[in-house]
Short mmCIF file of C-alpha atoms and ligand atoms in Angstrom, two decimals:
data_model
loop_
_atom_site.label_atom_id
_atom_site.label_comp_id
_atom_site.label_asym_id
_atom_site.label_seq_id
_atom_site.Cartn_x
_atom_site.Cartn_y
_atom_site.Cartn_z
CA MET G 254 4.06 -13.01 -26.93
CA ILE G 255 1.55 -10.46 -25.32
CA ARG G 256 1.93 -6.92 -27.08
CA SER G 257 -1.69 -6.03 -26.83
CA ALA G 258 -2.05 -4.91 -22.90
CA PRO G 259 -3.48 -1.55 -23.00
CA SER G 260 -0.65 1.16 -23.17
CA PRO G 261 -1.15 4.04 -20.42
CA GLU G 262 -2.11 6.56 -23.59
CA SER G 263 -4.89 4.25 -24.54
CA GLN G 264 -8.30 4.28 -22.59
CA VAL G 265 -7.99 1.52 -20.01
CA SER G 266 -11.31 -0.40 -20.00
CA VAL G 267 -12.40 -2.72 -17.16
CA GLU G 268 -13.15 -5.43 -19.61
CA SER G 269 -9.36 -4.89 -20.97
CA VAL G 270 -7.95 -5.49 -17.30
CA ARG G 271 -10.44 -8.78 -16.97
CA GLU G 272 -8.74 -10.00 -20.14
CA LEU G 273 -5.20 -8.99 -18.82
CA LEU G 274 -5.80 -10.91 -15.36
CA GLY G 275 -6.89 -14.06 -17.01
CA ARG G 276 -3.79 -14.45 -19.51
CA GLY G 277 -1.74 -17.56 -19.42
CA LEU G 278 0.06 -16.83 -16.25
CA LEU G 279 3.76 -17.34 -17.40
CA ASP G 280 2.64 -15.08 -20.50
CA LEU G 281 1.25 -12.87 -18.23
CA VAL G 282 4.50 -12.71 -15.97
CA PHE G 283 7.19 -12.48 -18.99
CA ALA G 284 5.36 -9.29 -20.52
CA ALA G 285 5.21 -7.87 -17.07
CA ALA G 286 8.91 -8.19 -16.65
CA GLN G 287 9.69 -6.84 -19.82
CA VAL G 288 7.83 -3.52 -18.98
CA HIS G 289 9.43 -3.55 -15.48
CA ARG G 290 12.90 -3.77 -17.32
CA GLU G 291 11.82 -1.03 -19.54
CA HIS G 292 11.01 1.25 -16.75
CA HIS G 293 13.10 0.35 -13.98
CA ASP G 294 16.19 -1.12 -12.59
CA PRO G 295 14.99 -4.45 -11.72
CA LYS G 296 17.73 -4.79 -8.98
CA ARG G 297 16.20 -2.12 -6.83
CA VAL G 298 13.58 -2.57 -4.06
CA GLN G 299 12.10 0.72 -2.36
CA CYS G 300 11.97 -0.33 1.66
CA SER G 301 9.44 1.28 3.67
CA GLN G 302 9.07 1.32 7.31
CA LEU G 303 5.74 1.48 9.09
CA LEU G 304 4.78 2.71 12.34
CA SER G 305 1.36 2.98 14.08
CA ILE G 306 1.30 6.30 15.45
CA LYS G 307 -2.34 6.07 16.94
CA THR G 308 -3.53 2.55 17.46
CA GLY G 309 -7.17 1.42 17.68
CA GLY G 310 -10.48 1.97 18.70
CA CYS G 311 -11.30 3.53 15.08
CA PRO G 312 -14.74 4.33 14.22
CA GLU G 313 -14.95 2.89 10.81
CA ASP G 314 -15.93 -0.49 10.39
CA CYS G 315 -13.51 -2.03 7.66
CA LYS G 316 -14.16 -5.97 7.96
CA TYR G 317 -10.32 -6.61 7.95
CA CYS G 318 -9.17 -4.39 10.27
CA SER G 319 -7.68 -5.37 13.84
CA GLN G 320 -8.24 -1.63 14.43
CA SER G 321 -11.79 -1.16 14.04
CA ALA G 322 -13.58 -0.27 17.35
CA HIS G 323 -16.68 -2.47 15.88
CA TYR G 324 -14.87 -5.50 16.77
CA SER G 325 -13.36 -7.42 19.46
CA THR G 326 -9.64 -8.02 18.20
CA PRO G 327 -6.24 -8.60 20.34
CA VAL G 328 -5.23 -4.88 19.42
CA GLU G 329 -5.31 -2.60 22.20
CA ARG G 330 -6.02 0.92 21.91
CA GLU G 331 -2.90 3.66 22.41
CA PRO G 332 -3.30 7.29 22.01
CA LEU G 333 -1.40 9.25 19.49
CA LEU G 334 2.44 8.67 20.31
CA ASP G 335 4.50 11.70 20.75
CA PRO G 336 6.80 13.20 18.08
CA GLU G 337 10.29 12.27 19.85
CA GLN G 338 8.90 8.62 19.98
CA VAL G 339 8.30 8.73 16.44
CA MET G 340 11.84 10.50 15.75
CA GLN G 341 13.27 7.60 17.62
CA ALA G 342 11.66 4.92 15.39
CA ALA G 343 12.41 6.64 12.19
CA ARG G 344 16.08 7.01 12.96
CA GLU G 345 16.21 3.20 14.01
CA ALA G 346 14.48 2.30 10.68
CA LYS G 347 17.13 4.74 8.95
CA ALA G 348 20.08 3.02 10.42
CA LYS G 349 18.21 -0.41 9.17
CA GLY G 350 17.99 0.54 5.61
CA ALA G 351 14.57 2.02 5.03
CA ASP G 352 14.31 5.07 2.72
CA ARG G 353 10.58 5.69 3.47
CA PHE G 354 8.96 6.09 7.08
CA CYS G 355 5.08 5.60 6.82
CA MET G 356 2.80 6.90 10.07
CA GLY G 357 -0.48 5.29 10.31
CA ALA G 358 -3.49 6.49 12.56
CA ALA G 359 -6.63 4.50 13.01
CA TRP G 360 -8.69 7.65 12.34
CA ARG G 361 -11.77 7.85 10.17
CA GLU G 362 -10.67 11.68 9.12
CA VAL G 363 -8.30 14.16 10.26
CA LYS G 364 -9.28 16.85 12.38
CA ALA G 365 -7.90 20.20 13.08
CA GLY G 366 -6.18 20.49 16.88
CA PRO G 367 -3.45 19.39 18.66
CA ASP G 368 -3.52 15.71 17.61
CA PHE G 369 -2.76 16.86 13.83
CA ASP G 370 -0.70 19.78 14.82
CA ALA G 371 1.42 16.91 16.57
CA VAL G 372 1.60 14.71 13.18
CA LEU G 373 2.74 17.80 11.40
CA ALA G 374 5.51 17.88 13.95
CA MET G 375 6.32 14.39 13.25
CA VAL G 376 6.43 15.09 9.43
CA ARG G 377 8.80 17.71 9.93
CA GLY G 378 10.95 15.72 12.23
CA VAL G 379 10.84 12.55 10.06
CA LYS G 380 11.89 14.59 6.97
CA SER G 381 14.83 16.32 8.83
CA LEU G 382 16.34 13.13 9.14
CA GLY G 383 16.40 12.47 5.00
CA LEU G 384 13.98 9.94 4.96
CA GLU G 385 10.97 10.08 2.56
CA THR G 386 7.63 10.76 4.51
CA CYS G 387 4.38 8.94 4.02
CA ALA G 388 1.30 9.06 6.09
CA THR G 389 -1.92 7.33 6.12
CA LEU G 390 -4.51 9.01 8.46
CA GLY G 391 -7.91 8.65 6.93
CA MET G 392 -9.91 11.24 4.83
CA LEU G 393 -8.36 14.59 4.39
CA ASP G 394 -10.05 17.80 2.93
CA GLY G 395 -7.84 20.26 0.55
CA HIS G 396 -6.59 22.59 3.45
CA GLN G 397 -5.29 19.40 5.66
CA ALA G 398 -3.65 17.97 2.47
CA GLU G 399 -2.21 21.76 1.95
CA ARG G 400 -0.82 21.32 5.48
CA LEU G 401 0.72 18.26 5.33
CA LYS G 402 2.51 19.16 2.08
CA GLU G 403 3.96 22.41 3.86
CA ALA G 404 5.20 20.13 6.76
CA GLY G 405 7.36 18.13 4.29
CA LEU G 406 5.04 14.99 3.85
CA ASP G 407 6.33 13.39 0.23
CA TYR G 408 3.49 10.56 0.01
CA TYR G 409 0.02 10.18 1.19
CA ASN G 410 -1.46 6.49 1.54
CA HIS G 411 -5.37 6.03 1.08
CA ASN G 412 -6.33 2.82 -0.23
CA LEU G 413 -9.33 2.27 -2.69
CA ASP G 414 -9.12 -1.48 -1.01
CA THR G 415 -10.91 -3.34 -3.37
CA GLY G 416 -13.43 -2.92 -6.94
CA ARG G 417 -16.17 -0.41 -6.87
CA SER G 418 -18.67 -3.12 -6.78
CA TYR G 419 -17.26 -5.37 -4.09
CA TYR G 420 -16.83 -2.44 -1.88
CA SER G 421 -20.06 -2.20 0.11
CA GLU G 422 -19.31 -5.97 1.35
CA VAL G 423 -16.17 -4.67 2.91
CA ILE G 424 -16.88 -1.15 4.53
CA SER G 425 -20.64 0.57 5.22
CA THR G 426 -19.01 3.66 6.97
CA ARG G 427 -17.28 5.67 4.17
CA SER G 428 -17.98 5.51 0.47
CA TYR G 429 -15.63 4.65 -2.69
CA ASP G 430 -16.33 8.14 -3.85
CA ASP G 431 -14.98 9.63 -0.18
CA ARG G 432 -12.16 7.98 -1.03
CA LEU G 433 -11.67 9.29 -4.56
CA ARG G 434 -11.83 12.97 -3.12
CA THR G 435 -9.25 12.21 -0.52
CA LEU G 436 -7.11 11.19 -3.21
CA ALA G 437 -7.93 14.21 -5.30
CA ALA G 438 -7.00 16.66 -2.44
CA VAL G 439 -3.83 14.96 -1.86
CA ARG G 440 -2.99 15.18 -5.78
CA GLU G 441 -4.09 18.72 -5.85
CA ALA G 442 -1.82 19.81 -3.08
CA GLY G 443 1.13 18.27 -5.05
CA MET G 444 1.75 15.20 -2.86
CA LYS G 445 2.36 11.97 -4.25
CA VAL G 446 -0.42 9.55 -4.17
CA CYS G 447 0.22 5.81 -2.62
CA CYS G 448 -2.96 4.08 -3.14
CA GLY G 449 -3.62 0.27 -3.85
CA GLY G 450 -5.86 -2.41 -2.07
CA ILE G 451 -6.12 -5.80 -0.50
CA LEU G 452 -6.63 -9.22 -2.18
CA GLY G 453 -8.22 -12.16 -0.54
CA LEU G 454 -11.58 -10.39 0.91
CA GLY G 455 -13.51 -12.85 -0.60
CA GLU G 456 -13.76 -10.82 -3.85
CA GLY G 457 -13.26 -12.50 -7.38
CA ARG G 458 -11.05 -12.06 -10.21
CA SER G 459 -13.45 -9.49 -11.62
CA ASP G 460 -13.55 -7.50 -8.51
CA ARG G 461 -9.64 -7.30 -8.46
CA ALA G 462 -10.06 -6.16 -12.04
CA GLU G 463 -12.13 -3.75 -11.23
CA LEU G 464 -9.86 -2.53 -8.36
CA LEU G 465 -6.90 -2.55 -10.86
CA TYR G 466 -9.02 -0.74 -13.50
CA GLU G 467 -9.87 2.14 -10.85
CA LEU G 468 -6.15 2.69 -9.96
CA ALA G 469 -4.93 2.71 -13.69
CA LYS G 470 -7.60 5.13 -14.97
CA MET G 471 -6.22 7.78 -12.48
CA ASP G 472 -4.59 10.55 -14.12
CA PRO G 473 -1.87 10.24 -13.36
CA PRO G 474 -1.74 6.80 -11.87
CA PRO G 475 -0.59 6.83 -8.16
CA GLU G 476 3.01 6.74 -8.01
CA SER G 477 3.10 3.87 -5.34
CA VAL G 478 0.61 1.05 -5.51
CA PRO G 479 0.44 -1.20 -2.71
CA ILE G 480 -0.91 -4.81 -2.82
CA ASN G 481 -1.69 -6.04 0.31
CA GLU G 482 -2.98 -9.61 0.88
CA LEU G 483 -5.43 -9.83 3.64
CA VAL G 484 -3.74 -10.57 7.03
CA LYS G 485 -6.46 -12.24 8.88
CA VAL G 486 -7.11 -11.08 12.24
CA GLU G 487 -9.06 -13.02 14.98
CA GLY G 488 -12.23 -11.15 15.89
CA THR G 489 -12.64 -9.28 12.62
CA PRO G 490 -15.60 -10.27 10.08
CA LEU G 491 -12.74 -11.33 7.77
CA ALA G 492 -10.87 -13.60 10.23
CA GLY G 493 -12.26 -16.86 8.35
CA ALA G 494 -11.95 -15.52 4.95
CA GLY G 495 -10.72 -18.10 2.15
CA GLU G 496 -7.18 -19.01 1.03
CA LEU G 497 -6.21 -16.72 -1.97
CA ASP G 498 -3.96 -18.63 -4.25
CA TRP G 499 -0.52 -17.20 -4.42
CA SER G 500 -0.90 -17.19 -8.36
CA GLU G 501 -3.88 -14.64 -8.00
CA VAL G 502 -1.49 -12.19 -5.79
CA LEU G 503 1.22 -12.80 -8.63
CA ARG G 504 -1.40 -12.23 -11.44
CA CYS G 505 -2.20 -8.68 -9.89
CA VAL G 506 1.54 -7.68 -9.40
CA ALA G 507 1.83 -8.38 -13.32
CA ALA G 508 -1.19 -6.86 -14.14
CA ALA G 509 -0.32 -3.47 -11.89
CA ARG G 510 2.93 -3.68 -13.74
CA ILE G 511 1.78 -3.56 -17.18
CA LEU G 512 -1.25 -1.07 -16.65
CA MET G 513 1.20 1.36 -14.39
CA PRO G 514 4.30 1.14 -15.80
CA THR G 515 6.16 3.86 -14.13
CA SER G 516 4.44 3.20 -10.77
CA VAL G 517 6.09 1.65 -7.64
CA ILE G 518 4.22 -1.53 -7.16
CA ARG G 519 4.47 -2.57 -3.36
CA LEU G 520 4.26 -6.40 -2.10
CA SER G 521 2.78 -5.14 0.85
CA ALA G 522 0.90 -7.01 3.80
CA GLY G 523 0.71 -10.58 3.73
CA ARG G 524 4.18 -11.54 2.60
CA ARG G 525 4.60 -13.64 5.76
CA GLU G 526 1.93 -15.67 3.81
CA LEU G 527 3.83 -16.09 0.71
CA SER G 528 6.36 -18.58 -0.08
CA GLU G 529 10.11 -17.04 -1.12
CA GLU G 530 9.56 -18.75 -4.18
CA ALA G 531 6.12 -16.52 -4.87
CA GLN G 532 7.64 -13.80 -3.51
CA ALA G 533 10.14 -14.09 -6.05
CA LEU G 534 8.24 -14.46 -8.94
CA CYS G 535 6.42 -11.08 -7.97
CA PHE G 536 9.55 -9.15 -7.88
CA LEU G 537 10.31 -10.84 -11.43
CA ALA G 538 6.47 -9.51 -12.41
CA GLY G 539 7.64 -6.20 -11.38
CA ALA G 540 6.89 -5.64 -7.76
CA ASN G 541 9.92 -2.91 -6.44
CA SER G 542 8.58 -2.09 -2.80
CA ILE G 543 8.47 -3.86 0.16
CA PHE G 544 7.60 -2.91 3.97
CA MET G 545 10.46 -4.01 5.86
CA GLY G 546 10.51 -4.64 9.85
CA GLU G 547 9.46 -6.74 12.35
CA GLU G 548 5.80 -5.51 12.31
CA LEU G 549 3.41 -3.51 9.68
CA LEU G 550 1.08 -1.46 11.91
CA THR G 551 -0.45 -4.21 14.20
CA THR G 552 0.49 -7.27 12.64
CA PRO G 553 3.67 -9.27 12.22
CA ASN G 554 6.18 -8.76 9.06
CA PRO G 555 8.76 -11.35 7.88
CA ALA G 556 11.79 -11.47 10.07
CA PRO G 557 14.36 -8.79 8.92
CA GLU G 558 16.87 -11.53 8.46
CA SER G 559 14.59 -13.59 6.35
CA ASP G 560 14.34 -10.50 4.13
CA ALA G 561 17.98 -9.97 3.88
CA ALA G 562 18.49 -13.60 2.78
CA LEU G 563 15.95 -13.41 0.26
CA MET G 564 17.11 -10.38 -1.19
CA GLY G 565 20.73 -11.68 -1.22
CA LYS G 566 19.38 -14.90 -3.21
CA LEU G 567 17.27 -12.56 -5.73
CA GLY G 568 20.49 -10.55 -5.98
CA LEU G 569 18.20 -7.36 -5.14
CA LEU G 570 19.44 -4.27 -3.37
CA PRO G 571 17.44 -1.60 -1.23
CA VAL G 572 17.36 1.62 -3.14
CA GLY G 573 19.24 2.96 -0.15
CA GLU G 574 22.22 1.12 -0.40
CA GLU G 575 25.52 1.47 -2.36
CA SER G 576 25.61 -1.27 -5.21
CA ARG G 577 28.00 -4.19 -4.61
N1 LIG W 1494 -7.04 4.47 9.10
C1 LIG W 1494 -6.54 4.85 7.71
C2 LIG W 1494 -7.23 4.72 6.69
O1 LIG W 1494 -7.83 3.49 6.60
O2 LIG W 1494 -7.28 5.21 5.77
C3 LIG W 1494 -5.09 4.64 7.85
C4 LIG W 1494 -4.81 3.43 8.20
S1 LIG W 1494 -5.10 1.50 7.74
C5 LIG W 1494 -4.59 0.38 8.49
C6 LIG W 1494 -4.54 1.65 6.21
C7 LIG W 1494 -4.88 0.55 5.01
O3 LIG W 1494 -4.14 -0.85 5.57
C8 LIG W 1494 -6.16 0.03 4.69
O4 LIG W 1494 -7.03 0.67 3.95
C9 LIG W 1494 -5.99 -1.48 3.97
O5 LIG W 1494 -5.93 -1.26 2.71
C10 LIG W 1494 -4.51 -1.87 4.50
N2 LIG W 1494 -5.11 -2.91 5.84
C11 LIG W 1494 -5.64 -2.90 7.06
N3 LIG W 1494 -5.85 -4.18 7.65
C12 LIG W 1494 -5.24 -4.78 6.73
C13 LIG W 1494 -5.15 -6.17 7.01
N4 LIG W 1494 -5.43 -7.00 7.97
N5 LIG W 1494 -4.55 -6.85 5.80
C14 LIG W 1494 -4.09 -6.11 4.81
N6 LIG W 1494 -4.25 -5.02 4.68
C15 LIG W 1494 -4.82 -4.41 5.86
C1 LIG W 1495 -1.01 -0.33 2.70
O1 LIG W 1495 -1.45 -0.58 1.96
N1 LIG W 1495 -0.75 -1.52 3.94
C2 LIG W 1495 -0.04 -1.10 5.04
C3 LIG W 1495 0.00 0.69 4.78
N2 LIG W 1495 -0.77 0.80 3.66
C4 LIG W 1495 -0.60 1.51 5.86
C5 LIG W 1495 -1.18 -1.38 6.08
C6 LIG W 1495 -0.91 -2.65 6.26
C7 LIG W 1495 -1.91 -3.06 7.55
C8 LIG W 1495 -1.73 -4.57 7.93
C9 LIG W 1495 -2.23 -5.07 8.84
C10 LIG W 1495 -2.18 -4.40 10.32
O2 LIG W 1495 -0.59 -4.47 10.47
O3 LIG W 1495 -2.67 -3.85 10.92
FE1 LIG W 1496 -10.09 2.64 10.69
FE2 LIG W 1496 -8.02 2.39 8.65
FE3 LIG W 1496 -8.49 0.27 10.02
FE4 LIG W 1496 -10.53 1.12 8.61
S1 LIG W 1496 -8.65 0.33 7.78
S2 LIG W 1496 -11.09 0.42 10.58
S3 LIG W 1496 -10.47 3.37 8.69
S4 LIG W 1496 -7.81 2.02 10.79
#
């Protein structure tokens, strides 16, 4: 029986995370499921809907991304949507059962001006519908974080993407410490932090341990931890990345649950590549959030009907839905 997983109070070390990730898979899943049941209602799944509010043409060179201007991908550039279009999408998402609405912009960083003012209006509008609000807009400074908080932003998503040692293989235009500075500004402004990474970028298990270590040692850890599996996009340098076995995703979900017992762990991009069975094991091991809806930002997500069927089979309920 696994009892020696690092407790949140104890100092987590990268070695202890490597050891955790390398445990027998079923022992790891069993231990994570126990932690999950101590801290969460295992029937409930938080459901976020994404919308790309400004698409493509991004100056960053993230090697996985359909929206980077450095690569030729099938994604067409689109200017910032207007707040009424965003409100309409948010109303539809709410009607379909989402409890949080997340707005993503292909920006390197937020700049003061009419576009940022429009984003603040979007946040106010979505919040007024009674949805939780989340945005991912690139780097922020402290003042911008405060303005987002004042507008009613609940969560800011900014991912570390991978471990510190592998990071420079994936992105060269912004540093790991830049990301940590943005996360500190979000925290300082009193917003909740949504921060995770991507699996399947060609990294090894040790790099995944470094990522989980960086997340778990934040004080406090992120309230929301998205675990994305790479969605391969034609034209990006990582379009031909090797397949990641489902069991590695499961290991990361289980380890994240043990290392961050009270955080919500989101089985994020890449669910189309996971079988129902693999997703079921991830929910058992502590995943308790998903992106719902046909589309993520620029790539497809599982069809709502197939998600509803899976939730039904597993006895899972969206957080916004009355219990049956
Ligand atoms: N431009 C902003 C930024 O990077 O901070 C916000 C949008 S960006 C698309 C948000 C996150 O989505 C990235 O940090 C990355 O973790 C994830 N992501 C982007 N493309 C992905 C892909 N093809 N597969 C999986 N995750 C992806
Ligand atoms: C996160 O961790 N995953 C979401 C959200 N944060 C913004 C993004 C996934 C993007 C998947 C690729 C796409 O649709 O462009
Ligand atoms: Fe730009 Fe974000 Fe894509 Fe990186 S992940 S290229 S920052 S949109």
